[in-house]
Amino acid sequence: MPSEPGKTKFQIDLRAHLREQNISDNLVHLICEIAEASKYVINAVRTGDLGVAGTSNLYGEEQLALDVLSDRIMRKRLIHSGVVCNIASEEMEEIYQVTSNPQGMFSVAYDPLDGSSLVDVNLAVGTIVGIYQGCDLLQPGRKMVGAMYILYGPRVSLVYSIGKGVYEFTMNQLMEFTLTKEDVQMKPSGDIYAPGGLRKKYTEENERFIRHLEDKGSKLRYSGGFVPDINQVMMKGKGIFMYPALTDSPNGKLRLLFELNPMAYLIEQAGGAATNGKIPILDIVPDGLDQRAPVYIGSREDVEKAGEFLNGHA
Ligand SMILES: O=P(O)(O)OC[C@H]1O[C@](O)(COP(=O)(O)O)[C@@H](O)[C@@H]1O
Ligand SMILES: [Mg+2]
Ligand SMILES: [Mg+2]
């Protein structure tokens, strides 16, 4: 007998799933609003100007770079959600205050279109989001109440956690997100690695760690997009992504608030680990919106091993 629509576990849409999680209506609403915004972002990525046609569209209107457009889409949605206090985006220099009343409100830090330089070569990109209760955004990532990313690949998937495990939803032909994986779990050790940054600027310790990974049989799997690269580690359930300190950038490249904290939250929720080589990413106290940090993220034992190499114990 065919199952009743909406009743089979893997036909559950995002809103129905969230309503069962025992969280506030405001948080359900916020996550659904971000999911809605992502539909407009993927539409912009699929059909938007790639810079080849100059700066005007058919009507002579100025066209926006995709990351700026994605930022506007996200910001507008968040402002009108009615449940957001402060917004910080990789595309904005300062915090955007929607209201100063923290009651029942959330603050959001996001990267609207990470890896936007990959759009012209048609590689996967994504949106990364961290959610905080109240109005304070400059807190350690461990204070987040939720995090998610949306991957714009051959399929669009949304991976989220509110501290109760990691769930993957995939966009169907009606642009609804339906549950495709629940309770995603990382294995303690893996055999793939994704190393960001120019290799000749790696320190000797990082070079030795890479040699260790290759000696143990790990294969290179790097696309240059943080969201697809993390999604690979997450969904295969094994391996490590790193963007280390470089000889000319001691804090690496990736940003704590917009990129690292949400991913660290998700990977920890899946039983993995994320450090800057010394301490968990989620314990770093941010001193500004644009703070960067080196990162080792993925299977727990691989991340610990990185720490051993960096701290002279291996
Ligand atoms: O090209 P590199 O130095 O390896 O950097 C790649 C990293 O930079 C990013 O593209 C982030 O940069 P943007 O936020 O400017 O897109 C990540 O997606 C990726 O992991
Ligand atoms: Mg980015
Ligand atoms: Mg970006």
mmCIF file of C-alpha atoms and ligand atoms in Angstrom, residues 67 90-91 111-116 259, ligand 3:
data_model
loop_
_atom_site.group_PDB
_atom_site.id
_atom_site.type_symbol
_atom_site.label_atom_id
_atom_site.label_comp_id
_atom_site.label_asym_id
_atom_site.label_seq_id
_atom_site.Cartn_x
_atom_site.Cartn_y
_atom_site.Cartn_z
ATOM 1 C CA ASP A 67 27.824 37.512 -3.550
ATOM 2 C CA GLU A 90 30.832 38.462 5.359
ATOM 3 C CA GLU A 91 29.685 41.113 2.887
ATOM 4 C CA ASP A 111 28.459 34.034 4.551
ATOM 5 C CA PRO A 112 25.821 34.460 1.833
ATOM 6 C CA LEU A 113 27.831 32.897 -0.992
ATOM 7 C CA ASP A 114 31.028 31.201 0.013
ATOM 8 C CA GLY A 115 33.358 30.296 -2.828
ATOM 9 C CA SER A 116 31.795 32.855 -5.173
ATOM 10 C CA GLU A 259 32.742 30.245 8.042
HETATM 11 MG MG MG B 3 31.411 34.977 0.624
#
